Short mmCIF file of C-alpha atoms and ligand atoms in Angstrom, two decimals:
data_model
loop_
_atom_site.label_atom_id
_atom_site.label_comp_id
_atom_site.label_asym_id
_atom_site.label_seq_id
_atom_site.Cartn_x
_atom_site.Cartn_y
_atom_site.Cartn_z
CA UNK L 1 96.90 123.15 100.61
CA UNK L 2 94.17 123.67 103.54
CA UNK L 3 93.01 120.24 102.98
CA UNK L 4 96.88 118.94 103.34
CA UNK L 5 96.66 120.09 107.63
CA UNK L 6 96.02 117.89 109.93
CA UNK L 7 93.05 120.84 111.46
CA UNK L 8 91.07 120.53 108.35
CA UNK L 9 91.09 116.74 108.21
CA UNK L 10 89.93 116.69 112.40
CA UNK L 11 86.29 116.05 113.17
CA UNK L 12 84.47 119.14 113.09
CA UNK L 13 82.66 116.65 116.27
CA UNK L 14 86.12 116.36 118.14
CA UNK L 15 86.75 119.86 118.54
CA UNK L 16 84.25 122.33 120.52
CA UNK L 17 86.98 125.23 119.97
CA UNK L 18 86.20 124.89 115.69
CA UNK L 19 83.40 125.96 114.15
CA UNK L 20 80.58 124.05 113.75
CA UNK L 21 81.14 122.89 109.79
CA UNK L 22 77.89 122.66 107.99
CA UNK L 23 78.92 122.22 104.35
CA UNK L 24 76.87 119.67 102.60
CA UNK L 25 78.71 118.92 99.33
CA UNK L 26 76.19 119.00 96.36
CA UNK L 27 74.97 115.23 95.51
CA UNK L 28 76.55 113.59 92.86
CA UNK L 29 75.01 112.80 89.77
CA UNK L 30 74.38 109.00 89.48
CA UNK L 31 74.49 108.88 85.13
CA UNK L 32 77.07 106.95 83.53
CA UNK L 33 78.36 109.74 81.74
CA UNK L 34 78.93 112.30 85.11
CA UNK L 35 81.00 109.05 86.21
CA UNK L 36 82.83 108.54 83.59
CA UNK L 37 83.96 112.38 82.74
CA UNK L 38 86.00 112.87 85.74
CA UNK L 39 89.65 112.43 84.17
CA UNK L 40 91.21 113.00 81.53
CA UNK L 41 93.98 110.87 80.39
CA UNK L 42 97.06 113.92 80.48
CA UNK L 43 99.97 111.14 81.05
CA UNK L 44 101.51 109.03 78.84
CA UNK L 45 101.61 105.71 80.13
CA UNK L 46 103.53 104.20 76.91
CA UNK L 47 106.99 105.29 78.59
CA UNK L 48 106.42 103.01 81.62
CA UNK L 49 107.28 100.28 79.72
CA UNK L 50 110.76 100.65 80.18
CA UNK L 51 110.43 101.64 84.10
CA UNK L 52 112.42 99.31 86.31
CA UNK L 53 110.28 96.77 89.07
CA UNK L 54 111.26 95.81 92.07
CA UNK L 55 109.65 92.59 93.42
CA UNK L 56 110.59 90.40 96.49
CA UNK L 57 109.19 87.84 98.30
CA UNK L 58 107.83 83.97 98.09
CA UNK L 59 105.74 82.43 95.85
CA UNK L 60 104.77 85.59 93.63
CA UNK L 61 101.82 85.57 91.42
CA UNK L 62 102.94 86.04 87.46
CA UNK L 63 102.47 89.34 86.46
CA UNK L 64 100.30 90.26 84.20
CA UNK L 65 100.52 91.86 80.57
CA UNK L 66 96.80 92.71 79.60
CA UNK L 67 93.70 93.54 81.27
CA UNK L 68 92.34 90.28 79.83
CA UNK L 69 94.73 88.51 81.87
CA UNK L 70 92.88 89.76 84.75
CA UNK L 71 90.58 87.21 84.66
CA UNK L 72 88.23 90.21 85.77
CA UNK L 73 84.53 89.85 85.94
CA UNK L 74 82.36 91.55 82.40
CA UNK L 75 81.16 94.36 84.69
CA UNK L 76 84.76 95.44 85.83
CA UNK L 77 85.68 95.17 82.27
CA UNK L 78 83.41 97.10 80.78
CA UNK L 79 84.01 99.68 83.60
CA UNK L 80 88.05 99.60 82.40
CA UNK L 81 87.14 100.19 79.20
CA UNK L 82 84.72 102.96 79.54
CA UNK L 83 87.24 104.22 82.04
CA UNK L 84 89.78 105.02 78.58
CA UNK L 85 92.35 102.45 80.55
CA UNK L 86 94.02 99.92 77.47
CA UNK L 87 97.04 98.58 79.04
CA UNK L 88 98.08 98.26 83.16
CA UNK L 89 100.83 100.35 84.05
CA UNK L 90 103.71 99.09 85.84
CA UNK L 91 101.83 98.85 89.51
CA UNK L 92 98.71 97.56 87.74
CA UNK L 93 100.87 94.54 85.99
CA UNK L 94 102.79 93.25 89.25
CA UNK L 95 99.63 94.87 92.17
CA UNK L 96 96.58 93.42 90.16
CA UNK L 97 97.52 89.42 90.07
CA UNK L 98 99.42 89.64 93.94
CA UNK L 99 96.19 91.08 95.19
CA UNK L 100 93.97 88.59 93.56
CA UNK L 101 95.92 85.93 95.05
CA UNK L 102 94.58 87.17 97.94
CA UNK L 103 98.49 88.13 99.03
CA UNK L 104 99.20 91.07 101.28
CA UNK L 105 101.35 93.95 99.68
CA UNK L 106 103.70 96.64 99.83
CA UNK L 107 103.86 99.30 97.39
CA UNK L 108 106.44 101.85 96.63
CA UNK L 109 104.92 103.81 93.40
CA UNK L 110 104.76 107.19 93.01
CA UNK L 111 101.01 109.29 92.60
CA UNK L 112 100.06 108.95 89.08
CA UNK L 113 101.31 105.64 88.62
CA UNK L 114 97.73 104.33 88.37
CA UNK L 115 98.10 102.41 92.12
CA UNK L 116 94.17 103.18 92.22
CA UNK L 117 93.06 100.92 90.03
CA UNK L 118 95.89 98.05 91.31
CA UNK L 119 94.09 97.97 94.35
CA UNK L 120 90.64 98.59 93.39
CA UNK L 121 90.13 96.23 90.86
CA UNK L 122 91.40 93.03 92.28
CA UNK L 123 89.52 94.42 95.60
CA UNK L 124 86.19 94.67 93.72
CA UNK L 125 86.84 91.19 92.24
CA UNK L 126 87.08 89.80 94.66
CA UNK L 127 83.84 91.16 96.71
CA UNK L 128 81.50 90.57 93.93
CA UNK L 129 83.12 86.59 94.30
CA UNK L 130 82.30 86.41 98.04
CA UNK L 131 79.39 88.97 97.49
CA UNK L 132 78.61 91.52 99.66
CA UNK L 133 75.95 93.21 102.20
CA UNK L 134 73.26 94.47 100.13
CA UNK L 135 72.75 98.11 99.98
CA UNK L 136 70.10 98.68 102.24
CA UNK L 137 69.05 101.61 105.44
CA UNK L 138 70.57 100.61 108.31
CA UNK L 139 72.12 102.61 111.41
CA UNK L 140 75.08 100.99 111.36
CA UNK L 141 77.00 99.39 108.62
CA UNK L 142 79.80 97.18 108.14
CA UNK L 143 81.85 97.60 104.91
CA UNK L 144 84.01 94.66 103.46
CA UNK L 145 86.95 96.98 102.09
CA UNK L 146 87.60 100.27 103.97
CA UNK L 147 90.38 102.73 102.06
CA UNK L 148 92.66 105.08 104.14
CA UNK L 149 94.25 108.21 102.68
CA UNK L 150 95.65 111.14 104.14
CA UNK L 151 94.06 114.26 102.57
CA UNK L 152 90.23 114.97 101.28
CA UNK L 153 91.79 115.76 97.57
CA UNK L 154 93.35 111.80 97.71
CA UNK L 155 90.80 110.09 99.46
CA UNK L 156 88.26 111.82 96.66
CA UNK L 157 89.97 110.73 93.82
CA UNK L 158 89.76 107.33 95.56
CA UNK L 159 86.21 107.74 95.42
CA UNK L 160 85.58 108.75 92.13
CA UNK L 161 87.47 105.82 90.75
CA UNK L 162 85.64 103.56 92.77
CA UNK L 163 82.27 104.82 91.40
CA UNK L 164 83.41 104.21 88.00
CA UNK L 165 85.11 100.80 88.86
CA UNK L 166 81.81 99.90 90.88
CA UNK L 167 79.45 101.31 88.02
CA UNK L 168 76.43 98.82 87.40
CA UNK L 169 77.31 96.31 90.33
CA UNK L 170 75.84 95.54 93.52
CA UNK L 171 78.92 97.17 95.60
CA UNK L 172 78.97 100.70 97.30
CA UNK L 173 81.36 103.13 97.90
CA UNK L 174 81.41 105.78 100.21
CA UNK L 175 83.33 108.61 101.24
CA UNK L 176 84.23 110.17 104.71
CA UNK L 177 86.57 112.98 105.52
CA UNK L 178 86.73 115.94 107.58
CA UNK L 179 85.57 119.52 106.79
CA UNK L 180 82.29 118.08 105.55
CA UNK L 181 79.08 117.93 107.48
CA UNK L 182 78.91 114.75 109.69
CA UNK L 183 75.30 114.04 109.68
CA UNK L 184 75.39 114.31 105.77
CA UNK L 185 78.23 111.41 105.96
CA UNK L 186 76.55 109.27 108.20
CA UNK L 187 73.43 109.68 106.07
CA UNK L 188 75.67 108.53 102.87
CA UNK L 189 76.89 105.57 104.86
CA UNK L 190 73.58 104.90 106.14
CA UNK L 191 72.28 104.18 102.97
CA UNK L 192 74.76 101.04 102.42
CA UNK L 193 78.05 100.83 102.32
CA UNK L 194 80.50 98.34 101.06
CA UNK L 195 83.80 100.37 100.46
CA UNK L 196 84.37 103.30 102.78
CA UNK L 197 87.05 105.66 101.92
CA UNK L 198 88.15 108.33 104.56
CA UNK L 199 90.78 109.95 106.13
CA UNK L 200 92.24 108.51 109.23
CA UNK L 201 89.83 110.97 111.98
CA UNK L 202 87.15 111.17 110.07
CA UNK L 203 87.18 107.12 109.89
CA UNK L 204 87.45 106.97 113.48
CA UNK L 205 84.92 109.15 113.95
CA UNK L 206 82.35 107.57 112.19
CA UNK L 207 83.84 103.94 113.82
CA UNK L 208 83.77 106.24 117.09
CA UNK L 209 79.81 107.12 116.76
CA UNK L 210 78.93 103.29 116.09
CA UNK L 211 77.90 104.12 112.45
CA UNK L 212 80.73 101.76 111.24
CA UNK L 213 81.08 98.11 112.52
CA UNK L 214 84.53 96.73 111.21
CA UNK L 215 83.76 92.77 111.64
CA UNK L 216 83.10 92.34 107.77
CA UNK L 217 86.17 94.01 106.79
CA UNK L 218 88.35 91.68 104.32
CA UNK L 219 90.29 94.50 102.72
CA UNK L 220 92.11 96.87 104.27
CA UNK L 221 94.34 99.84 101.92
CA UNK L 222 96.53 102.64 103.51
CA UNK L 223 97.36 104.84 100.03
CA UNK L 224 100.36 106.84 100.80
CA UNK L 225 101.33 105.51 103.94
CA UNK L 226 104.67 108.15 104.36
CA UNK L 227 102.47 110.96 103.68
CA UNK L 228 99.83 109.58 107.00
CA UNK L 229 103.24 109.73 108.42
CA UNK L 230 104.31 112.79 108.14
CA UNK L 231 101.04 114.54 108.61
CA UNK L 232 101.09 112.22 112.24
CA UNK L 233 98.57 110.52 111.49
CA UNK L 234 100.76 107.25 113.06
CA UNK L 235 98.44 106.88 115.92
CA UNK L 236 95.50 107.46 113.83
CA UNK L 237 96.51 104.19 111.65
CA UNK L 238 97.57 101.99 115.00
CA UNK L 239 93.98 102.73 116.43
CA UNK L 240 91.63 101.97 113.29
CA UNK L 241 93.98 98.24 113.07
CA UNK L 242 93.19 97.82 116.38
CA UNK L 243 89.30 99.05 116.91
CA UNK L 244 87.15 96.87 118.56
CA UNK L 245 86.23 94.31 115.48
CA UNK L 246 88.68 94.98 113.14
CA UNK L 247 89.94 91.29 111.90
CA UNK L 248 93.45 90.45 112.93
CA UNK L 249 96.07 90.93 109.81
CA UNK L 250 95.72 86.66 109.55
CA UNK L 251 91.61 87.35 108.63
CA UNK L 252 92.01 90.23 106.31
CA UNK L 253 94.12 91.06 103.39
CA UNK L 254 96.29 94.30 103.84
CA UNK L 255 97.99 96.40 101.41
CA UNK L 256 100.22 99.30 101.69
CA UNK L 257 101.34 102.16 99.58
CA UNK L 258 104.05 104.37 99.76
CA UNK L 259 106.09 106.85 97.54
CA UNK L 260 109.29 105.78 99.84
CA UNK L 261 110.67 102.69 102.17
CA UNK L 262 112.23 104.52 104.65
CA UNK L 263 112.65 102.21 108.74
CA UNK L 264 109.44 103.89 109.45
CA UNK L 265 107.22 102.80 106.85
CA UNK L 266 108.93 99.15 107.03
CA UNK L 267 108.29 99.03 111.11
CA UNK L 268 104.43 99.93 109.64
CA UNK L 269 104.04 96.82 107.45
CA UNK L 270 105.63 94.11 109.90
CA UNK L 271 103.16 95.32 112.15
CA UNK L 272 100.00 95.57 109.79
CA UNK L 273 101.22 93.05 107.16
CA UNK L 274 101.29 89.53 107.35
CA UNK L 275 104.99 87.97 107.99
CA UNK L 276 104.72 86.54 103.62
CA UNK L 277 103.84 90.09 102.28
CA UNK L 278 105.07 90.97 98.81
CA UNK L 279 106.85 94.02 97.98
CA UNK L 280 106.91 96.07 95.01
CA UNK L 281 109.03 98.83 93.78
CA UNK L 282 108.14 101.15 90.58
CA UNK L 283 110.98 102.83 89.29
CA UNK L 284 112.19 103.81 92.54
P1 ADP G 1 97.37 106.98 91.88
O1 ADP G 1 96.73 106.20 92.81
O2 ADP G 1 98.83 106.02 91.58
O3 ADP G 1 97.97 108.38 91.91
P2 ADP G 1 96.24 106.93 89.91
O4 ADP G 1 95.56 105.45 90.09
O5 ADP G 1 94.88 108.02 90.42
O6 ADP G 1 97.25 107.03 90.24
O7 ADP G 1 96.19 107.03 88.04
C1 ADP G 1 96.57 108.32 87.63
C2 ADP G 1 95.58 108.87 86.29
O8 ADP G 1 95.69 107.90 85.28
C3 ADP G 1 94.46 108.71 86.61
O9 ADP G 1 93.63 109.69 86.05
C4 ADP G 1 93.97 107.08 86.33
O10 ADP G 1 92.44 107.39 85.76
C5 ADP G 1 94.62 107.08 84.89
N1 ADP G 1 95.37 105.84 84.62
C6 ADP G 1 95.29 104.98 85.59
N2 ADP G 1 95.78 103.74 85.32
C7 ADP G 1 95.00 103.39 83.49
C8 ADP G 1 95.70 102.68 82.82
N3 ADP G 1 95.99 102.10 83.08
N4 ADP G 1 95.28 103.37 81.59
C9 ADP G 1 95.11 104.98 81.50
N5 ADP G 1 94.96 105.59 82.24
C10 ADP G 1 95.25 105.18 83.53
#
């Protein structure tokens, strides 16, 4: 798909050879029904009950069996039921308490296993408990969480889930990716930005333009890390974690997701995660 190619992800401003991109997406409806109508459940999650889960690391928080046990605030619980989620998937059962405990995590799980809620719910819970910057106009925004995924399709799915789970809360998610008018995305950021979702190139572009400061980042998520490597995004990922203001790995929570765990991903995990990170592999 076009969205999977490096060229499509690239910033329109970065490459003078490319025609200027002027596409401005239609503004998304803000009402509850539209926000929660995005996904139809098509997956039989019951089959997940006998899936094998491999967990390793020290001081492992106990897995949860129900969303009730996750100790989430009322608005998050409401948004979970509005989303039609009845019981957690394996990556949610193990990932949620690990992330809530503030631990770093490397999780191997396939697309469609429920990773997104596994990291969004505990991050939103922590943001609401610790407090976030109020959404108001500012030329520079300082998100408390940054989520990176390799393609516009993936990052948009994450953003749609973030809109659902943050509905009715003080947390404002924003999405940026290549192929869309940069000015439009800058204006979206300027309105307030607590959770910034982006593809690597466009995220770095926004940081380079001084639209986004990283010093408040408490949670960093790198989703589909193996695909990011395949697509040549390793230098971008390294540039992001090394960007001015980005808190060191000791001072932030870092979560990495990947379908596979080959040597180059293990190397990235060693570089980006704290030494006592936990490892969870679901059904591999
Ligand atoms: P991944 O991030 O692993 O690719 P998603 O988190 O997008 O997968 O989940 C795949 C689909 O399943 C989405 O439509 C999502 O809304 C839905 N889903 C995720 N977790 C649950 C759950 N516990 N119960 C019901 N539906 C779920």
